[in-house]
Structure formats: C-alpha cells, structure tokens
Short mmCIF file of C-alpha atoms in Angstrom, two decimals:
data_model
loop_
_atom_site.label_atom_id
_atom_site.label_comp_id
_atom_site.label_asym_id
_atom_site.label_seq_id
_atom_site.Cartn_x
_atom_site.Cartn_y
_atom_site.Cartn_z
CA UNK A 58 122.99 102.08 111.00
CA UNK A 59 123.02 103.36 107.48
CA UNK A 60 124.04 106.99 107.98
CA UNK A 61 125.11 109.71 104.98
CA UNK A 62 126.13 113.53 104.47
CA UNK A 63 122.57 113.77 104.40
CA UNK A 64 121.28 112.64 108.00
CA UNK A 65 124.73 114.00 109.43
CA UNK A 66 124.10 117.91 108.01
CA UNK A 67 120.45 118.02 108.84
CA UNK A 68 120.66 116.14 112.21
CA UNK A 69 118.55 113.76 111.33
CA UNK A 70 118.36 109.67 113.07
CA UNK A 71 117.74 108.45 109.50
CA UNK A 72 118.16 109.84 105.91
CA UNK A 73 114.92 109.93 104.46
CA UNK A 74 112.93 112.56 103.62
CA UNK A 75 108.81 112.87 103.49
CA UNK A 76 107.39 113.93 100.45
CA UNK A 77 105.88 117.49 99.93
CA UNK A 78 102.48 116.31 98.73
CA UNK A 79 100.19 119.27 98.48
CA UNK A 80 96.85 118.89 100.53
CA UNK A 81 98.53 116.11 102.22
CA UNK A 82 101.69 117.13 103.93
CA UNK A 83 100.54 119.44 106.42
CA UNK A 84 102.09 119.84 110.29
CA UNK A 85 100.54 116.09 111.40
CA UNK A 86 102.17 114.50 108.88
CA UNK A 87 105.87 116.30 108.98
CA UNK A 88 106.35 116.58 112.54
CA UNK A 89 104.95 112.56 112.53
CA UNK A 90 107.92 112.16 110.15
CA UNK A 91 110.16 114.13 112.13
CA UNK A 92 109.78 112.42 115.18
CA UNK A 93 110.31 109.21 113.51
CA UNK A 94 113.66 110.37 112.99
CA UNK A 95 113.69 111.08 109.23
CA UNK A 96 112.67 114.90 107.81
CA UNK A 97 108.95 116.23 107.38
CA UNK A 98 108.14 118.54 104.99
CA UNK A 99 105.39 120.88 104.92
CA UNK A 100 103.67 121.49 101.40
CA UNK A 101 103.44 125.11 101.33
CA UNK A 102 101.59 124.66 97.44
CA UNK A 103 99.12 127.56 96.56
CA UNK A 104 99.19 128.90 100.28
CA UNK A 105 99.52 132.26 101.04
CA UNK A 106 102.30 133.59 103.31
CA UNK A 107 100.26 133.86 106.87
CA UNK A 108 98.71 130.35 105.64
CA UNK A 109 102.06 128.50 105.52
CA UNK A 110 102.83 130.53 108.71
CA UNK A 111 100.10 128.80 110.78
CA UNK A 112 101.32 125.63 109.54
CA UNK A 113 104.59 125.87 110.47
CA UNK A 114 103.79 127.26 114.09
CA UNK A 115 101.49 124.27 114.15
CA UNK A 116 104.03 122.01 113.51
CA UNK A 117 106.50 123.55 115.98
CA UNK A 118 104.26 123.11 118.78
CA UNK A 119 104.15 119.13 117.57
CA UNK A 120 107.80 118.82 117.58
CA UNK A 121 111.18 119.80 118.48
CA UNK A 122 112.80 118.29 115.78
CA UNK A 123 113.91 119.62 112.12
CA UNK A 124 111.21 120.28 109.67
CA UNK A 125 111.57 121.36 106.20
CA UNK A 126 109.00 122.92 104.05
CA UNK A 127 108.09 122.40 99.99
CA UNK A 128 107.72 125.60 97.87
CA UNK A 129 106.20 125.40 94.98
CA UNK A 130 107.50 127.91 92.47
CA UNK A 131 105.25 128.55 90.06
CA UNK A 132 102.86 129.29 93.15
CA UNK A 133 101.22 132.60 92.83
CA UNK A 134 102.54 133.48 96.45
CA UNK A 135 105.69 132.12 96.30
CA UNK A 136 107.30 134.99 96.81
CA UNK A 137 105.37 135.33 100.21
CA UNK A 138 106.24 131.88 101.41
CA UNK A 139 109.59 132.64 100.23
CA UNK A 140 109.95 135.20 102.93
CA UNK A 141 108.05 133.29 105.72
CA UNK A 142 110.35 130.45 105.71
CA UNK A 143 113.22 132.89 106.08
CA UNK A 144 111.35 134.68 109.07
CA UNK A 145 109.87 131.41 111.01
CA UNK A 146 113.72 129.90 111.11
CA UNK A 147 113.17 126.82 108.44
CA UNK A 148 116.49 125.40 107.75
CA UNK A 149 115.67 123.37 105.08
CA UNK A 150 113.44 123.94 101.28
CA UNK A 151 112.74 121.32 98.48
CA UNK A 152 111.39 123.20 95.38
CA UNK A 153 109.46 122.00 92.84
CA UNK A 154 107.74 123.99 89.61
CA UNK A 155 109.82 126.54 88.84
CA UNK A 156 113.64 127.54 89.06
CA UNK A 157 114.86 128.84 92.97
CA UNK A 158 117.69 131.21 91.66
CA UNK A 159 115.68 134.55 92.39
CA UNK A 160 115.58 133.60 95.98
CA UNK A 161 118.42 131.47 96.38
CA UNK A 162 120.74 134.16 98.14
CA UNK A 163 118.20 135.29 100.95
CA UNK A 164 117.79 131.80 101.43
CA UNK A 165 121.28 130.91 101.38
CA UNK A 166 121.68 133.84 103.79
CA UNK A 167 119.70 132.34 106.00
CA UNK A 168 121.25 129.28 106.86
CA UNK A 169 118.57 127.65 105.18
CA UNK A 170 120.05 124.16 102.62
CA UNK A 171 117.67 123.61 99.26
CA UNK A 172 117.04 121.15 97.94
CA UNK A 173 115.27 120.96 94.49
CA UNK A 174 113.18 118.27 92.84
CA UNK A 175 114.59 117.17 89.56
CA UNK A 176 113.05 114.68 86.96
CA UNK A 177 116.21 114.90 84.59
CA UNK A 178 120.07 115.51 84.53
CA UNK A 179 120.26 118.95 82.96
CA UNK A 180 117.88 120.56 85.64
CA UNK A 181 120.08 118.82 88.16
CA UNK A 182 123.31 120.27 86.80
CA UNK A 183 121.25 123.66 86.59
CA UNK A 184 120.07 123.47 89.86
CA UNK A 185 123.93 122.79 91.10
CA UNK A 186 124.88 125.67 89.16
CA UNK A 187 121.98 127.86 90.75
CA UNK A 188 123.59 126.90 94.44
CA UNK A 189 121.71 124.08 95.37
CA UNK A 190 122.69 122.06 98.39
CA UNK A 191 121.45 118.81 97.05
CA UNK A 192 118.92 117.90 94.47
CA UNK A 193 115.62 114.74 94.64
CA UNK A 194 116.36 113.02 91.56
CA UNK A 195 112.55 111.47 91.45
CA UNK A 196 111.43 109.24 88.81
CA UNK A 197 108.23 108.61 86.96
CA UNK A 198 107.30 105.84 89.23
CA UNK A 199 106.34 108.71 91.75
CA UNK A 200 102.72 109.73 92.22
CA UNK A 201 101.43 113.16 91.22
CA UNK A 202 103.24 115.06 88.32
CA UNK A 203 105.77 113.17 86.82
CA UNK A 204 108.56 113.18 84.26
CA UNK A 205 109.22 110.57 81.83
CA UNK A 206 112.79 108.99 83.26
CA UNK A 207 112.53 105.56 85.62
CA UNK A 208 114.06 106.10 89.06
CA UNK A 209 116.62 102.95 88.31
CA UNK A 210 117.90 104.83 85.43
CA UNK A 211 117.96 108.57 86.77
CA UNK A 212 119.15 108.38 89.81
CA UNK A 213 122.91 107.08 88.91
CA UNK A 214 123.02 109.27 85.82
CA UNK A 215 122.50 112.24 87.94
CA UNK A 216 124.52 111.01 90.81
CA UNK A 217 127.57 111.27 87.68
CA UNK A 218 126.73 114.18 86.49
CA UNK A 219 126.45 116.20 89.83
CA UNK A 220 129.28 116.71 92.57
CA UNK A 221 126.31 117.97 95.56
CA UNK A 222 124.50 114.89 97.00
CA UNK A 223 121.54 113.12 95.14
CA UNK A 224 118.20 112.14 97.41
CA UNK A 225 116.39 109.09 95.40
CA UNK A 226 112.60 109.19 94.81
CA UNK A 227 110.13 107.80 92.71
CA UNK A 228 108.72 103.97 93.60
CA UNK A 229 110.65 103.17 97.42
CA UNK A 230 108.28 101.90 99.50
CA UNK A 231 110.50 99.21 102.04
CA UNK A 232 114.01 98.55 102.67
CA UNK A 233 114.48 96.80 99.34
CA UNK A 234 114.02 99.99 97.52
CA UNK A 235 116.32 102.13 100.06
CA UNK A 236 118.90 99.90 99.76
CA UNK A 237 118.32 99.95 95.60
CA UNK A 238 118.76 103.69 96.56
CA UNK A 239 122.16 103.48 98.21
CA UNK A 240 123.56 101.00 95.12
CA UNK A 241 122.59 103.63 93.10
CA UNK A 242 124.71 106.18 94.66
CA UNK A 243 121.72 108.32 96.66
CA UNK A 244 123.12 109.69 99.63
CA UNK A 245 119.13 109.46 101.15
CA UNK A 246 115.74 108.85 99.69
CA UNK A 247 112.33 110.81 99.89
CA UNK A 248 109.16 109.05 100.14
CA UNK A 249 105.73 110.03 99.65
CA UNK A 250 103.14 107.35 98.55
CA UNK A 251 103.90 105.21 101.57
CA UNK A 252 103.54 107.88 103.85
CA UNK A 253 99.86 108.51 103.27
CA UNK A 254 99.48 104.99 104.96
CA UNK A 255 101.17 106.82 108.07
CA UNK A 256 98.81 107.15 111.01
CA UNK A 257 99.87 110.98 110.92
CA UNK A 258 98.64 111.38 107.64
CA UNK A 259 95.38 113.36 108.30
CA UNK A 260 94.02 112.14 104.54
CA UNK A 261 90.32 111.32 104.13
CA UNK A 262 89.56 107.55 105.45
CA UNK A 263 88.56 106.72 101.28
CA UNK A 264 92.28 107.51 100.16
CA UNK A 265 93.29 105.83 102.33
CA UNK A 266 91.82 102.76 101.97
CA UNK A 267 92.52 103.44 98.17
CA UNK A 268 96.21 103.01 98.94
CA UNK A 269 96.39 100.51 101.23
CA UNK A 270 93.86 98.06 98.92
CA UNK A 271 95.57 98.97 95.95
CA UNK A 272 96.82 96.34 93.45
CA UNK A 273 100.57 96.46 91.48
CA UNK A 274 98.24 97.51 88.32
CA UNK A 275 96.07 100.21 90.11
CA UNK A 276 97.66 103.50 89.37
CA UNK A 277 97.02 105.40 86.21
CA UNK A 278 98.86 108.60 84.21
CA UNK A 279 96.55 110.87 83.43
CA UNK A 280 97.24 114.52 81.60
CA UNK A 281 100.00 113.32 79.41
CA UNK A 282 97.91 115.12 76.67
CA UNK A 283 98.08 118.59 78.22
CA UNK A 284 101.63 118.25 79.06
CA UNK A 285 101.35 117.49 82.78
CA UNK A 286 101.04 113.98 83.54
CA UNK A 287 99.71 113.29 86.94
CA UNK A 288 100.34 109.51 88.27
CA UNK A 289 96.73 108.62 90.10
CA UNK A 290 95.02 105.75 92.12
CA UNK A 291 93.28 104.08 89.28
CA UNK A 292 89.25 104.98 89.85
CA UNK A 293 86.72 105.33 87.31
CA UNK A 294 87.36 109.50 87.36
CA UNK A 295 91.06 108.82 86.61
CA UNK A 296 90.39 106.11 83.74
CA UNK A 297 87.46 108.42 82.62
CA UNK A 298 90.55 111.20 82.31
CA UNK A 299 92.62 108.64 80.38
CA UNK A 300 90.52 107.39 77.84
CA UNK A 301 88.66 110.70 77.18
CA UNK A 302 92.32 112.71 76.18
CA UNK A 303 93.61 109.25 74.70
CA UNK A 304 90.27 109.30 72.30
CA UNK A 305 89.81 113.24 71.97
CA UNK A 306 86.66 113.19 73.87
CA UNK A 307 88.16 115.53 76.47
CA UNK A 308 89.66 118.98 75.34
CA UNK A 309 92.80 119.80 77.22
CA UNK A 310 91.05 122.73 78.26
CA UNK A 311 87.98 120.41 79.48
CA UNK A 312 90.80 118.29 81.24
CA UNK A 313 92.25 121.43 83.46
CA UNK A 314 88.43 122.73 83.91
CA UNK A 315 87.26 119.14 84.90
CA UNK A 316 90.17 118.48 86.92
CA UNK A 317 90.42 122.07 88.85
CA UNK A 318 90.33 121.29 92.64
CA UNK A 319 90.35 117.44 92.32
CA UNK A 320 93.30 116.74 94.31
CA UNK A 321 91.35 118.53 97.62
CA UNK A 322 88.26 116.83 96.83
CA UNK A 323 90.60 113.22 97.03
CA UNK A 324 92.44 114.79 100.14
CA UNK A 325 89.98 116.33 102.26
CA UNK A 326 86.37 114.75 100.83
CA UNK A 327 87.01 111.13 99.71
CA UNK A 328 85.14 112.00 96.65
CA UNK A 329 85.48 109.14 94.59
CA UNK A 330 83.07 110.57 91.91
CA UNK A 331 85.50 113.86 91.23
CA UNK A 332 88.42 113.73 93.07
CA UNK A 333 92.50 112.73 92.12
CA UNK A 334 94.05 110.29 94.53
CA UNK A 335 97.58 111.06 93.70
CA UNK A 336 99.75 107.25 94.10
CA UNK A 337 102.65 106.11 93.53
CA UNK A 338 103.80 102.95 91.27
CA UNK A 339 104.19 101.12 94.63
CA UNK A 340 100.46 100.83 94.46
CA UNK A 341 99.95 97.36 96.24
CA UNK A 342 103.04 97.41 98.56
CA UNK A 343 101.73 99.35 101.01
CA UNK A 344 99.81 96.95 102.84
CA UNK A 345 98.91 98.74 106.36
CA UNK A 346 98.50 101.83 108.42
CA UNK A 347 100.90 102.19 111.08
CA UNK A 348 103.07 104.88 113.01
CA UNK A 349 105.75 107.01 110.94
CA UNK A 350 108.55 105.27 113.58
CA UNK A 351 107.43 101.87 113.15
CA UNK A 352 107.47 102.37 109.30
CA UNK A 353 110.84 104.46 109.33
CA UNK A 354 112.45 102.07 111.54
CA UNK A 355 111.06 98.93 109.91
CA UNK A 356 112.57 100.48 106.65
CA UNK A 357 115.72 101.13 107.80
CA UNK A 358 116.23 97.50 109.39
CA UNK A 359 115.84 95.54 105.91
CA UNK A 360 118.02 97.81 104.19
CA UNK A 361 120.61 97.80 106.39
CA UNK A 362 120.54 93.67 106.26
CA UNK A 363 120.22 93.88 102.77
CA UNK A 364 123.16 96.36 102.56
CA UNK A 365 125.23 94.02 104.92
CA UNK A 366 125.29 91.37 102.48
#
C-alpha cells in the first residue's frame, strides 16, 4: 500500500486529501471522505464562527475519524473560525486567500498541522517560512480560482524548493494521476472535482449530472479579466462570462455584481440560468457516482500497480 509522512502523521488509511470546496464540502462530504480512509475537509468559507461550529459537531457525530477544516483567509470571520477550530479540537487546517502567519502560533499551540494552498513556489517557500507543516501545491487544472502554473510543472519545482512535504492538486482524478503525483515527488494528493461525483456529496442533482456528463472540452476560465479566474463547467452562463469580459461587453464590476452568489445558486439550486458549477480540467473522467471508499480504494489500487512497475 502506498503510504507517506503524510497518511503516517495524520493517521490516515490513505494519503489523500478532499478538497475544501466552499458550498460543497460540508460534514456529508468530509466525514464520507474520512471514512473512506483518506482526510475530509470542511469548507469553513464566509461562515461565521457558531456556523462552522455546527458543522463540525455535525460531522463528529458522522464519524470518528480525523477531519480537517478549510479557512479561508480573506473571510470576513476568519478570525472567528480561527478560534473555533482551536476550541472544537481540529487537528488539521488548509488555508487558502490570504497569509496564516497572524494565527499560526495559537494554532501551532494547539496541536493543530496547516497546511496552505499554494499556486506558485515563492508562496510555498513563504508559507514554510511562516511555519507551515506542509503546503497543496495545486495547479491551474483545478476547478474554482486558479493560478496560472500546470500541476506537471509546479508540483516538482516546489517539491525542490521546499524541505516540509508537498500535497499535489490540480487535474487527479484516478490512479494514473496519483501515481503522476508520487513521480513528481508529492508526498499525498488532494482532490476535489472527483469528489462531487461522491455519493456523500450533498450537491444539487443538476451539478451533478454536469460533472459526470461532462466532456474533456467542457470546462471554461472565466474572470481572468478581473484578476480572479474561476475554472467552471462550461454552460451558457459561464461562456456568456467569457465572451462578455473577452469582448468588453461585461464591466469587471458587472462581472463581480453578475456573478455575486453564483456558486450557491450551482451548489444548492441547480440553476443553470445563473449559477457557477465550479470543475475541474478532469471534466469527462469522472464517469459515475459511487461511494467515497469505493472511489478512494479504486484509486489507490491502479496507482499502486502503476507504481509497482
């Protein structure tokens, strides 16, 4: 079995973490994950303290295993959620948005290991600096907000350039891409898109159709205009969002008024007219919904024959 400094500090059966996909990764979802073997991750996003709270009493009564949670810094209550995963006993944080230093030693304190999200080698070698346990080196083939390196070509640069262990991220969605992950030098991998496939995944029954149906060609970049570009299930509100910043049509203001709240509307409504069904490159290798184990495990098998080799 494929095993790293990753599974072996956290306790985990596999190391693979589950992305912390706002609206989507909520206590179904991680402790589905968890159980599987691998680590779920609650999305704390633009929750308030005694929101993320719920959440993570939810999840505790839906598993016994580890659980991590996702803060995202530039939050307007991230200092609240800050404290609550200190107080409700989370031992592990990926960050993303922002820098973790101002709350890195009550963390750190705590017991708790963070791990950051970083698109490029200098935030890596910042975040090491800053006390980070490990760092998600995730590349632009990721879906929602993305940076502009490939995962083939970001992963090894930051696994030179940084002596704490690097997670791969950004387009694995099978064993092939796990085991890519390992060559690479990732001590463990985080995935997202192929998780909303999971039968834990509590996403409206449109998205996920979306992902599952999806061809190689149907995701889309949007906001690369406003400077936040957002990978997206290609519909006709995501290439309306394209070609309306590409041809000036669409403000940059317009584009953050039009696309306020369009990430629930995907998650939670199905809304096909105004919603943003965040995706992955992988669009068109996820090809069914199944259990979290059965995926995990299924995973795991082909890379470790691949690996063999």
């Amino acid at each position: 079995m494929i095993s790293t400094v990753i599974d072996q500090s956290l306790g985990l059966e596999f190391p693979i973490f589950q992305g912390g996909m706002a609206w989507v990764a909520d206590a179904s979802l991680a402790a589905g994950v968890s159980n599987a073997g691998g680590l779920g991750i609650i999305a704390a996003m633009n929750s308030n303290g005694e929101q993320l709270r719920e959440e993570i009493r939810k999840c505790k009564t839906m598993t016994d295993k580890i659980f991590g949670v996702n803060i995202m810094l530039m939050s307007p209550f991230a200092e609240e959620v800050s404290d609550v995963v200190v107080e409700e006993g989370i031992k592990v944080i990926t960050t993303g948005a922002g820098n973790p230093g101002k709350y890195m030693a009550a963390w750190k304190e705590a017991g708790i290991k963070v791990i950051p999200v970083v698109p490029s080698v200098a935030l890596a070698k910042r975040m090491e600096r800053a006390g980070a346990d490990a760092v998600i080196a995730e590349g632009t083939e990721s879906g929602g907000h993305i940076g502009e390196n490939t995962t083939m070509c970001l992963v090894p640069q930051v696994v030179d350039a940084v002596e704490i262990p690097v997670i791969a991220a950004g387009g694995i969605a099978d064993g092939r891409g796990i085991a890519a992950s390992f060559m690479l030098g990732a001590e463990g991998v985080q995935l997202g898109t192929r998780f909303l496939a999971a039968e834990e995944c509590q996403i409206n029954p449109v998205y996920k159709e979306l992902v599952v149906k999806a061809k190689d060609t149907d995701s889309i970049v949007t906001g690369r205009y406003t400077g936040h570009p957002c990978r997206n299930v290609k519909t006709k509100f995501s290439k309306k969002l394209a070609s309306g910043e590409a041809n000036g049509t669409i403000t940059p203001e317009e584009f953050e008024e039009i696309t306020l709240g369009s990430l629930r509307k995907a998650v939670q409504d199905g809304n096909l007219e105004e919603g943003s069904f965040l995706c992955g490159a992988i669009a068109g290798m996820v090809k069914k919904v199944e259990p979290a184990k059965d995926m995990i495990e299924e995973m795991f098998t082909e890379a470790e024959k691949l690996l063999s080799k």
